[in-house]
PDB file of N, CA and C and ligand atoms in Angstrom:
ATOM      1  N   UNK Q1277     -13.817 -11.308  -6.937  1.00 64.00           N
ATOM      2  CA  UNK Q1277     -14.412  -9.985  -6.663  1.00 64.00           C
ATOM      3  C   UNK Q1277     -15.881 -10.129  -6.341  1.00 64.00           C
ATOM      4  N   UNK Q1278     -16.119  -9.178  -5.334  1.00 76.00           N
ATOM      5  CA  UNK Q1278     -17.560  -9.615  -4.922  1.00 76.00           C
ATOM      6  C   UNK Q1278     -18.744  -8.925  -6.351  1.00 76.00           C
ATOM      7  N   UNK Q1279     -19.957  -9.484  -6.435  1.00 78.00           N
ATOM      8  CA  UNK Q1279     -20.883  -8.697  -7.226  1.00 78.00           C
ATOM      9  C   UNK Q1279     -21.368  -7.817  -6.004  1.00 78.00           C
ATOM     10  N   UNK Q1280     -21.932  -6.660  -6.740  1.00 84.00           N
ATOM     11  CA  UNK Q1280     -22.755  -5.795  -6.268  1.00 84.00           C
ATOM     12  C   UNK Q1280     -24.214  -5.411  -6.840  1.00 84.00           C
ATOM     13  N   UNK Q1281     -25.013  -5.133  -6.424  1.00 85.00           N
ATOM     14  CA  UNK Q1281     -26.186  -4.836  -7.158  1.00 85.00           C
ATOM     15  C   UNK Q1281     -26.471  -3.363  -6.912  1.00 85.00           C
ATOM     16  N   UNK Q1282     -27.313  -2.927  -8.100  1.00 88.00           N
ATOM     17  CA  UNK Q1282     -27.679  -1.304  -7.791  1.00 88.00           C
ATOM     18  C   UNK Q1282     -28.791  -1.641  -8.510  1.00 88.00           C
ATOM     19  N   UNK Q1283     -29.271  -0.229  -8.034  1.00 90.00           N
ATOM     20  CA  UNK Q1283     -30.663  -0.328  -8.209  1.00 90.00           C
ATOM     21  C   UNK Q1283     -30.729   1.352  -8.725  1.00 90.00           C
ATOM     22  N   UNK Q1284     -31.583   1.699  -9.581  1.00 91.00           N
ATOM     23  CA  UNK Q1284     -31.956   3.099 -10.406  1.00 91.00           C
ATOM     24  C   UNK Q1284     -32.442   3.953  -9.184  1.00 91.00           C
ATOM     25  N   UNK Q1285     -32.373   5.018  -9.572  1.00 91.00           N
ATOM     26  CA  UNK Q1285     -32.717   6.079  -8.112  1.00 91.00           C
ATOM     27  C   UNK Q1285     -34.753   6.242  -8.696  1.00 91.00           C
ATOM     28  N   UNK Q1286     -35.034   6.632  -9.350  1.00 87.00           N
ATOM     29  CA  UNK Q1286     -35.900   6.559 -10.226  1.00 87.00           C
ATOM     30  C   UNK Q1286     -36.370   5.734 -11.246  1.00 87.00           C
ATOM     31  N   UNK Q1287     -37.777   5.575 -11.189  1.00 80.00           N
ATOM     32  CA  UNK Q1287     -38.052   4.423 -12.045  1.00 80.00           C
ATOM     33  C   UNK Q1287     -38.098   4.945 -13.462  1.00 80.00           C
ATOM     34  N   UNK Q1288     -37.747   4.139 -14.438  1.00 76.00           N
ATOM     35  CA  UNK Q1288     -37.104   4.549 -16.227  1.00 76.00           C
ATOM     36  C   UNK Q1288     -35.863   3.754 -16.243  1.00 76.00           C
ATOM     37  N   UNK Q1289     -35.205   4.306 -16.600  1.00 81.00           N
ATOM     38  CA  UNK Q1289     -33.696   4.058 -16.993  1.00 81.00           C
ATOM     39  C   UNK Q1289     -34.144   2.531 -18.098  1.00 81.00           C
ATOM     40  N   UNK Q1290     -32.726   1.939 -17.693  1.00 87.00           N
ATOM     41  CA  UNK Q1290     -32.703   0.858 -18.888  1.00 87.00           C
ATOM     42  C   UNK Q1290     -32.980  -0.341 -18.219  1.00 87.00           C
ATOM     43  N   UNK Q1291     -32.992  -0.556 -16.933  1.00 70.00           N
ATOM     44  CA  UNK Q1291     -33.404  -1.565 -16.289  1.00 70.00           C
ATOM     45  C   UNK Q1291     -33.724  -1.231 -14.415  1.00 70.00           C
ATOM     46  N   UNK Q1292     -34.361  -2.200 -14.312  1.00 76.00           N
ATOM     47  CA  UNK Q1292     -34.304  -2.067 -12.874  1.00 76.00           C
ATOM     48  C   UNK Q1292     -33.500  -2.175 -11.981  1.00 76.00           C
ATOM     49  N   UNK Q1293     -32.787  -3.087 -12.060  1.00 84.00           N
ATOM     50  CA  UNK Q1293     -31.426  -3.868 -11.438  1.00 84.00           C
ATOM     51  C   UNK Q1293     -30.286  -4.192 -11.848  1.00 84.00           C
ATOM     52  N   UNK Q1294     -29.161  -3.638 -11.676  1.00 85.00           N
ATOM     53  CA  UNK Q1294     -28.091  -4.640 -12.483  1.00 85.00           C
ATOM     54  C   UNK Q1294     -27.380  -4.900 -11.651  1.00 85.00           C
ATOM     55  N   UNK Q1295     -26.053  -5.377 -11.655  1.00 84.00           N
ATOM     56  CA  UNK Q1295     -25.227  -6.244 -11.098  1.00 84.00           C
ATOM     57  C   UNK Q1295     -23.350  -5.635 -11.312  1.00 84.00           C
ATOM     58  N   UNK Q1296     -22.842  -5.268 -10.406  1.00 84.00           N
ATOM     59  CA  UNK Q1296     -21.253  -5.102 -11.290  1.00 84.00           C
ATOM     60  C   UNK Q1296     -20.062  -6.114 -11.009  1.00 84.00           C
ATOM     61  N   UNK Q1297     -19.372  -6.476 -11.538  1.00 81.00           N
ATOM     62  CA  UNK Q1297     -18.215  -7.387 -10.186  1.00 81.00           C
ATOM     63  C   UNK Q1297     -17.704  -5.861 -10.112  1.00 81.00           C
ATOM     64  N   UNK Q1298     -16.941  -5.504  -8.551  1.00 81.00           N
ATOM     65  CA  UNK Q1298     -16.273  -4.714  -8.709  1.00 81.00           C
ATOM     66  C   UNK Q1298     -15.420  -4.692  -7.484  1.00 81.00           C
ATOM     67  N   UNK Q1299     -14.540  -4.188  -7.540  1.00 81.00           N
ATOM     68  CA  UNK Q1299     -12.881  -4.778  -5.724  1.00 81.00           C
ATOM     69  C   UNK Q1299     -14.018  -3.791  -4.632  1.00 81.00           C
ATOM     70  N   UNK Q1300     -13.568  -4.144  -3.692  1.00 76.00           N
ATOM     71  CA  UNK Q1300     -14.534  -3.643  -2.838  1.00 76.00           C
ATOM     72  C   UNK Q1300     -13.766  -2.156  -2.139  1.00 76.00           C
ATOM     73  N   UNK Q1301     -12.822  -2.156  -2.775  1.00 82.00           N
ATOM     74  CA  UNK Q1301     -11.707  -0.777  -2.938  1.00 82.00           C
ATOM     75  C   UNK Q1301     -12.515   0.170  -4.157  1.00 82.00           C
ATOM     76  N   UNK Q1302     -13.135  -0.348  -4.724  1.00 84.00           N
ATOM     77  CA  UNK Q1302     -13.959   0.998  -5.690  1.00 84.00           C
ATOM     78  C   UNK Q1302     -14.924   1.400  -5.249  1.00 84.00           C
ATOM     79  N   UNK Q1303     -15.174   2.630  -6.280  1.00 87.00           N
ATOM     80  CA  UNK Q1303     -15.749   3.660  -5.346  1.00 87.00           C
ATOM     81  C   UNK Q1303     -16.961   3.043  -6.065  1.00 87.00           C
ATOM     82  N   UNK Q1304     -18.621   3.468  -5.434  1.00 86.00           N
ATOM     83  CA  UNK Q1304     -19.607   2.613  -6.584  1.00 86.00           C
ATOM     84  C   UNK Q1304     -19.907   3.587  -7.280  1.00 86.00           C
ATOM     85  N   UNK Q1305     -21.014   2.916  -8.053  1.00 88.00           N
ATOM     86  CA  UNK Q1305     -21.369   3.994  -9.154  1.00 88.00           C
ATOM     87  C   UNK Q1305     -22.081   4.999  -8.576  1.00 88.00           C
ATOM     88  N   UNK Q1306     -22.418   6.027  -9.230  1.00 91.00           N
ATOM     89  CA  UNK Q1306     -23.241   6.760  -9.281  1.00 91.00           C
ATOM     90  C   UNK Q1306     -24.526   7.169  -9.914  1.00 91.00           C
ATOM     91  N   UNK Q1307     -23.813   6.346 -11.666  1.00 90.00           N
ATOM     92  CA  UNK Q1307     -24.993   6.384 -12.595  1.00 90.00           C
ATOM     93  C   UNK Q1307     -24.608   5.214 -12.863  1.00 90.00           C
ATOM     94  N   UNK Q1308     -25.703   4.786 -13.828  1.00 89.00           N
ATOM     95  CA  UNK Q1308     -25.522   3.694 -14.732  1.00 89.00           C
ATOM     96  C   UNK Q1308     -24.987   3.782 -15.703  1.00 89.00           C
ATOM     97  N   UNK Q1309     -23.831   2.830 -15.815  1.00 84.00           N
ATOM     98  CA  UNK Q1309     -23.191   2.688 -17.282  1.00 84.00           C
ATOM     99  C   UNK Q1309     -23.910   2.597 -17.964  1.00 84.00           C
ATOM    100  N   UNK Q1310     -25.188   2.373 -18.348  1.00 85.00           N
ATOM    101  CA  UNK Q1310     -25.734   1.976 -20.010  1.00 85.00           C
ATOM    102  C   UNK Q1310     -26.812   3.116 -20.146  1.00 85.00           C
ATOM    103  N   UNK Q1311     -27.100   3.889 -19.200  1.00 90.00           N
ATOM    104  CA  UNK Q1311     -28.429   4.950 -19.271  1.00 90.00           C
ATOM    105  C   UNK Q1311     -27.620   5.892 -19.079  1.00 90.00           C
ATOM    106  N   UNK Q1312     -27.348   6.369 -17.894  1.00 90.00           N
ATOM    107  CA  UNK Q1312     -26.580   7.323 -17.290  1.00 90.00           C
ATOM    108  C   UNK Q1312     -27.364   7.781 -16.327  1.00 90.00           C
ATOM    109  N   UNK Q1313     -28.346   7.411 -15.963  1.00 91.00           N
ATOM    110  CA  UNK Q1313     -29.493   7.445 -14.374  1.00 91.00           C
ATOM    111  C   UNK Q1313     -28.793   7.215 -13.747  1.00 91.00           C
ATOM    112  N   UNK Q1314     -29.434   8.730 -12.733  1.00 92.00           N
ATOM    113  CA  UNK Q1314     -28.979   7.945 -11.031  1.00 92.00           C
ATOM    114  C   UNK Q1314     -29.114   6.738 -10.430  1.00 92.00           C
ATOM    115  N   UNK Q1315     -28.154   6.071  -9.682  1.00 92.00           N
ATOM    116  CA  UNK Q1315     -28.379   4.620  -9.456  1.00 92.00           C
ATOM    117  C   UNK Q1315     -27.963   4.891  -7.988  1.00 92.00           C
ATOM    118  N   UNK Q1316     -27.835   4.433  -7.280  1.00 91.00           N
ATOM    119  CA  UNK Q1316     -27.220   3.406  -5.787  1.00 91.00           C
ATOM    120  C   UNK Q1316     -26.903   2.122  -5.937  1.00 91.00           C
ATOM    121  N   UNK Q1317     -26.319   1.573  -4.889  1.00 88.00           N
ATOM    122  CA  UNK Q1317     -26.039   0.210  -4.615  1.00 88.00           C
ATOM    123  C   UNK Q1317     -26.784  -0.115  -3.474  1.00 88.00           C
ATOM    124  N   UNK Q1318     -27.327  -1.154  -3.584  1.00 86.00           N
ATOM    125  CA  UNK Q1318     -28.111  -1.894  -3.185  1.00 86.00           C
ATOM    126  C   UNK Q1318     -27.601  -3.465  -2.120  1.00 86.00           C
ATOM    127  N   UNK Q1319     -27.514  -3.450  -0.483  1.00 72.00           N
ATOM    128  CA  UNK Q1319     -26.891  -4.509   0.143  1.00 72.00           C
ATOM    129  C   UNK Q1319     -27.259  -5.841  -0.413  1.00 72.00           C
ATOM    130  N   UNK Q1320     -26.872  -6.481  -0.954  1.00 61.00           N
ATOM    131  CA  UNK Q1320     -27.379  -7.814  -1.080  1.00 61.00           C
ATOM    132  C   UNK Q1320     -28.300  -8.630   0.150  1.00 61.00           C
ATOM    133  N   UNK Q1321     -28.770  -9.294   0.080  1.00 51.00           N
ATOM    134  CA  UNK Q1321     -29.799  -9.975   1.127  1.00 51.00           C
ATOM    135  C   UNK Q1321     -28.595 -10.577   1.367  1.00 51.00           C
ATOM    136  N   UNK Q1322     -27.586 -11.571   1.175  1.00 51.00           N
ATOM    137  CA  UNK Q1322     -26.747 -12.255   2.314  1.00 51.00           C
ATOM    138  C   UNK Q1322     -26.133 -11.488   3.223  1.00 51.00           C
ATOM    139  N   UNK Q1323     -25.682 -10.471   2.538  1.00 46.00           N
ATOM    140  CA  UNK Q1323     -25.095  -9.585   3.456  1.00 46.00           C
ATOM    141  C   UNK Q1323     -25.807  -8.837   4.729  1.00 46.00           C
ATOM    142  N   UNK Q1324     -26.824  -8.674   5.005  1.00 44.00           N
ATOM    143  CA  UNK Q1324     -27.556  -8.037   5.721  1.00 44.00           C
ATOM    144  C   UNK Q1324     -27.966  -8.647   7.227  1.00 44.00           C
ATOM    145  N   UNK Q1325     -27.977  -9.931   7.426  1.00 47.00           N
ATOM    146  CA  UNK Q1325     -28.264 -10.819   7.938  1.00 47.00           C
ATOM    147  C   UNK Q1325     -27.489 -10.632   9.466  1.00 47.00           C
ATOM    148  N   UNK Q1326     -28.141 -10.260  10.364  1.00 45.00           N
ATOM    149  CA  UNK Q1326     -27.371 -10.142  11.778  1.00 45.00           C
ATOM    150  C   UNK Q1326     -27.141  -9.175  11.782  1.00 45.00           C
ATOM    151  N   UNK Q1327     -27.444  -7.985  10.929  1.00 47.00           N
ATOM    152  CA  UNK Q1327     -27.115  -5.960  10.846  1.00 47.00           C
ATOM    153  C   UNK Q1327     -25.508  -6.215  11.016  1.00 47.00           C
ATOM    154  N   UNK Q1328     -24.508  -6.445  10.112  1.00 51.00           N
ATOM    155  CA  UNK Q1328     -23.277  -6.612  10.252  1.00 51.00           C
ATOM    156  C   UNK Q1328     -23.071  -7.027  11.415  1.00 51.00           C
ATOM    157  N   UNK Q1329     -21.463  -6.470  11.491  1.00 56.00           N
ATOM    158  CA  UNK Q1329     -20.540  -7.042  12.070  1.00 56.00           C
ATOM    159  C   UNK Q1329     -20.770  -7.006  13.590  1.00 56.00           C
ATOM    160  N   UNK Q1330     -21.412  -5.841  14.121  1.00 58.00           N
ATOM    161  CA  UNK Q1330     -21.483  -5.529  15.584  1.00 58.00           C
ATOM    162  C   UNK Q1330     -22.736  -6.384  15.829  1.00 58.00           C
ATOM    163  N   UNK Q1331     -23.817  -6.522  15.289  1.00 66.00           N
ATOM    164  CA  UNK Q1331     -25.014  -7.038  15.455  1.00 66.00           C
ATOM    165  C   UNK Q1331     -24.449  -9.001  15.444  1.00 66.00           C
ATOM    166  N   UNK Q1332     -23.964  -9.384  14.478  1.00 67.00           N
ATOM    167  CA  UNK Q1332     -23.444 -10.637  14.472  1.00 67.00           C
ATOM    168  C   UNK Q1332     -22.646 -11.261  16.000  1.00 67.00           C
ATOM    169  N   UNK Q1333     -22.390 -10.238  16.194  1.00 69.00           N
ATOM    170  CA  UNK Q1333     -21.537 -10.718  17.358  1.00 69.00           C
ATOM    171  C   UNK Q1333     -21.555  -9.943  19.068  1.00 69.00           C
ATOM    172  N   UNK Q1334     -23.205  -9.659  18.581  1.00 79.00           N
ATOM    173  CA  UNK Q1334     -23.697  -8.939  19.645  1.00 79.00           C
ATOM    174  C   UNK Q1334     -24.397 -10.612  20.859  1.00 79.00           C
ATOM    175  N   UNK Q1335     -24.544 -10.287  21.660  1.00 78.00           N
ATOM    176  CA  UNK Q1335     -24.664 -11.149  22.679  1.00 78.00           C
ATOM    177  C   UNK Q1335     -25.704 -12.017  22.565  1.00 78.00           C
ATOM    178  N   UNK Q1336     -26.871 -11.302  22.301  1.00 82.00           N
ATOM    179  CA  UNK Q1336     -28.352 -12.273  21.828  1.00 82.00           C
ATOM    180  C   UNK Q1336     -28.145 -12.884  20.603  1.00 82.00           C
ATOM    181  N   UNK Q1337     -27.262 -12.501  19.619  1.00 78.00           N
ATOM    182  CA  UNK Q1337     -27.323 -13.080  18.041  1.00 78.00           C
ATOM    183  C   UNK Q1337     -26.113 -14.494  18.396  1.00 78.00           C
ATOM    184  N   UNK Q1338     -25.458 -14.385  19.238  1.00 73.00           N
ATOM    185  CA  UNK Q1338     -24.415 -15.564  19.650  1.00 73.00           C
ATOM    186  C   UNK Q1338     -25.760 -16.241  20.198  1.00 73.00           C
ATOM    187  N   UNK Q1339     -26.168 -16.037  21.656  1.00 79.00           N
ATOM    188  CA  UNK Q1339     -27.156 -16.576  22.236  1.00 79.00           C
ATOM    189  C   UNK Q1339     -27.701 -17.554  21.269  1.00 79.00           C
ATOM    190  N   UNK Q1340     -28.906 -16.647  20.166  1.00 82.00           N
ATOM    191  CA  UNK Q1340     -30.030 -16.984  19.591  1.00 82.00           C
ATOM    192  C   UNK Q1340     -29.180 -18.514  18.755  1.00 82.00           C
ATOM    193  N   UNK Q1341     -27.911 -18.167  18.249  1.00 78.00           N
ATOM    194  CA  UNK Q1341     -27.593 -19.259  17.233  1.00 78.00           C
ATOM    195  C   UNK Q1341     -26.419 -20.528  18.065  1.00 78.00           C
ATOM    196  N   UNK Q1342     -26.686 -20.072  19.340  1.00 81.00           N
ATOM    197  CA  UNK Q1342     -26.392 -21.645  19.793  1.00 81.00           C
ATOM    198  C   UNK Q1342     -24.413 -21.475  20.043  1.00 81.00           C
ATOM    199  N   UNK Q1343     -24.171 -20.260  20.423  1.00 80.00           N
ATOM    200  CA  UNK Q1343     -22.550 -20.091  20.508  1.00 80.00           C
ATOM    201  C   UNK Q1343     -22.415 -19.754  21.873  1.00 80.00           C
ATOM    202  N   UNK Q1344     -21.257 -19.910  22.572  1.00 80.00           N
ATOM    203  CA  UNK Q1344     -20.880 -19.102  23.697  1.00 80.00           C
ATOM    204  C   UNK Q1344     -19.914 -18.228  22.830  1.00 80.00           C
ATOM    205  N   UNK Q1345     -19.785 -16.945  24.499  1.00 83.00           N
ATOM    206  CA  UNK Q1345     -18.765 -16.103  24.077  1.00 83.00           C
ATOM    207  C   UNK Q1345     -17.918 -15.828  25.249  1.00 83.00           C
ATOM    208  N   UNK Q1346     -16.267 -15.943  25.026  1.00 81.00           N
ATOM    209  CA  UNK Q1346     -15.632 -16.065  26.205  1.00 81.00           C
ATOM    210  C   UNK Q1346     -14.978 -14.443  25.993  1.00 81.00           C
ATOM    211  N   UNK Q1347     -14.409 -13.977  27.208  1.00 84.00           N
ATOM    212  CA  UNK Q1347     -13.866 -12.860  27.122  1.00 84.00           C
ATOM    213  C   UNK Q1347     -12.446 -12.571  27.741  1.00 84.00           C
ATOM    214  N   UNK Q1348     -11.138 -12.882  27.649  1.00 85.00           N
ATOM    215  CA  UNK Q1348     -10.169 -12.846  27.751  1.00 85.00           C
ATOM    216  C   UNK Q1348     -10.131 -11.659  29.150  1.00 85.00           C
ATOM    217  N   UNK Q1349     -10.108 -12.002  30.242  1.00 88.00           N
ATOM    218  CA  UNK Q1349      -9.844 -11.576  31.523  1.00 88.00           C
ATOM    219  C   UNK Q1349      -8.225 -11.095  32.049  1.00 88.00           C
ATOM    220  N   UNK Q1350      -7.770 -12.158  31.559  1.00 87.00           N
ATOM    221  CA  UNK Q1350      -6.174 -12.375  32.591  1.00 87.00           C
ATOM    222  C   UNK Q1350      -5.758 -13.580  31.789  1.00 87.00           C
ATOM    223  N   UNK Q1351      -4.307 -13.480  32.283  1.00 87.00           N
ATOM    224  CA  UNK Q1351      -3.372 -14.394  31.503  1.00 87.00           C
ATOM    225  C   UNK Q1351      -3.666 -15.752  31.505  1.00 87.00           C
ATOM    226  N   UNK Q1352      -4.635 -16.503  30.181  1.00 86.00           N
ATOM    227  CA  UNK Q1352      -4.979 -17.761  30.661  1.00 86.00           C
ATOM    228  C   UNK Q1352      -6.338 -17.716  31.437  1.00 86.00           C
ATOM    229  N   UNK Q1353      -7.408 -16.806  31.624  1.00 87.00           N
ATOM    230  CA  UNK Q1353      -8.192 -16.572  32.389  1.00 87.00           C
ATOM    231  C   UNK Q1353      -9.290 -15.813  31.579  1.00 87.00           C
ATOM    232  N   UNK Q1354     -10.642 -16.831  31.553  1.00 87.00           N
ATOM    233  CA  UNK Q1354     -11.901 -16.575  30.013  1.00 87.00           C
ATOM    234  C   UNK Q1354     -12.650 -16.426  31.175  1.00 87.00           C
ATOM    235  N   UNK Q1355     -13.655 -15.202  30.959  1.00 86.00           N
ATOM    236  CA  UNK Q1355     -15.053 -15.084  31.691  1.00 86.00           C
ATOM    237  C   UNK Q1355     -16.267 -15.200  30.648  1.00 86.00           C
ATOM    238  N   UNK Q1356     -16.975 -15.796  30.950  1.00 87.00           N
ATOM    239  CA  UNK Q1356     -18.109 -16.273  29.691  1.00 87.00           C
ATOM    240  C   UNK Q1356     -18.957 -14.888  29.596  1.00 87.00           C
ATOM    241  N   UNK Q1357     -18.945 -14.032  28.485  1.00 84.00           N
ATOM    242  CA  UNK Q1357     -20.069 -13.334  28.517  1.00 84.00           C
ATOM    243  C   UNK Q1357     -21.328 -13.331  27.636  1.00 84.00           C
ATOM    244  N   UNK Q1358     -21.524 -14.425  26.765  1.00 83.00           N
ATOM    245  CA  UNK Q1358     -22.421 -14.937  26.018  1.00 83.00           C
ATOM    246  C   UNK Q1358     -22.854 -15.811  26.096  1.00 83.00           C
ATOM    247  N   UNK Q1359     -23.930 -17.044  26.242  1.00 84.00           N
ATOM    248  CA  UNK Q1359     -24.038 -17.926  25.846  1.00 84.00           C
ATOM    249  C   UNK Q1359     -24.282 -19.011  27.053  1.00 84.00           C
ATOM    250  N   UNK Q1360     -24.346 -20.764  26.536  1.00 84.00           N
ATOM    251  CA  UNK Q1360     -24.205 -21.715  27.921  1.00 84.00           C
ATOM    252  C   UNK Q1360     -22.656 -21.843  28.259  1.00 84.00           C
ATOM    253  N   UNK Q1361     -22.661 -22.742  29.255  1.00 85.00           N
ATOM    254  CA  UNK Q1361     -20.893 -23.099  29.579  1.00 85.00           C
ATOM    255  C   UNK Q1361     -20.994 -22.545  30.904  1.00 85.00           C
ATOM    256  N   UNK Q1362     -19.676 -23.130  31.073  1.00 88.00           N
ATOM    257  CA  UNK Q1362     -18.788 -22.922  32.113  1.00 88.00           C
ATOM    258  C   UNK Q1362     -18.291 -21.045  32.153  1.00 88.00           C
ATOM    259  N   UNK Q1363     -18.852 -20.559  33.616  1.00 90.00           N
ATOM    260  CA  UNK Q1363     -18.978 -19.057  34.049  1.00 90.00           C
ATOM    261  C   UNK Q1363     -17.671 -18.721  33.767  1.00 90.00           C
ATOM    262  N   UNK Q1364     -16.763 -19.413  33.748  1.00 89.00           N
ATOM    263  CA  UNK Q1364     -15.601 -19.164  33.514  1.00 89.00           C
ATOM    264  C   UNK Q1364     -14.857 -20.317  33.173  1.00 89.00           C
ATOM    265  N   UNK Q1365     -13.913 -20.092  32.198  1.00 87.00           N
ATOM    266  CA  UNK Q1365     -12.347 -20.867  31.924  1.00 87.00           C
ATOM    267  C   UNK Q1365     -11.037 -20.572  32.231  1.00 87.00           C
ATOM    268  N   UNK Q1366     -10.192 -21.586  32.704  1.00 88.00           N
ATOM    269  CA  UNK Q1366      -8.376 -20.756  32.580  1.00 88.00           C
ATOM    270  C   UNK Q1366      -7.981 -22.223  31.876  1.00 88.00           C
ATOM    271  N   UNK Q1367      -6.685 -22.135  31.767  1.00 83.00           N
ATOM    272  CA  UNK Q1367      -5.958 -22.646  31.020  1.00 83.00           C
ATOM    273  C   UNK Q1367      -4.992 -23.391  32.735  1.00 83.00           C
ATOM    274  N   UNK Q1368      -5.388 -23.229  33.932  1.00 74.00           N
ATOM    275  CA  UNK Q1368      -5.261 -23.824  34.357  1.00 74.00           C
ATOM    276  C   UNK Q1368      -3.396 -24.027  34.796  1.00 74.00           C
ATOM    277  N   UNK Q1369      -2.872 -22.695  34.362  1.00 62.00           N
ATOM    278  CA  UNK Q1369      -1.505 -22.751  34.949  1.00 62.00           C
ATOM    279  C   UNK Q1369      -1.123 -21.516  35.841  1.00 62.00           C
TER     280      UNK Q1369
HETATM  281 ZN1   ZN E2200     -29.662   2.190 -16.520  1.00 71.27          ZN
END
């Protein structure tokens, strides 16, 4: 189960930061279990990295980290739209 971190909405409560394991099917908190302050959850720094999923696999973030990106054209038939390489690939049948 992944951890999560939250953070107090307001400064007080019982701590600054805590941590929950929790399925990523739950809902998060709202307060803190041990105060009962408003809290949020807080993205972890690994997670953030490339602005998710669309940003990760946006054209300059392939670029910047050294990937091509091929794009399925036709049967057997890749047009490069990211990256170095060959302008195009087929499979050649
Ligand atoms: Zn608290």
């Amino acid at each position: 189960m992944p951890i999560y971190e939250y953070e107090h909405d307001a400064a007080g409560g019982c701590a600054e930061r805590f941590e929950a394991f929790q399925a990523m099917a739950d809902r998060p908190f709202e307060k803190c279990p041990k105060c009962g302050a408003a809290c949020h959850r807080v993205v972890s720094s690994f997670s953030v990295q490339g602005g998710g999923k669309a940003g990760l696999l946006s054209r300059s973030n392939l670029e910047a980290h050294g990937f091509s990106q091929f794009t399925r054209k036709g049967k057997g038939y890749y047009e490069k739209t990211a990256g170095a390489g060959p302008k195009a690939i087929s499979d050649g049948r």
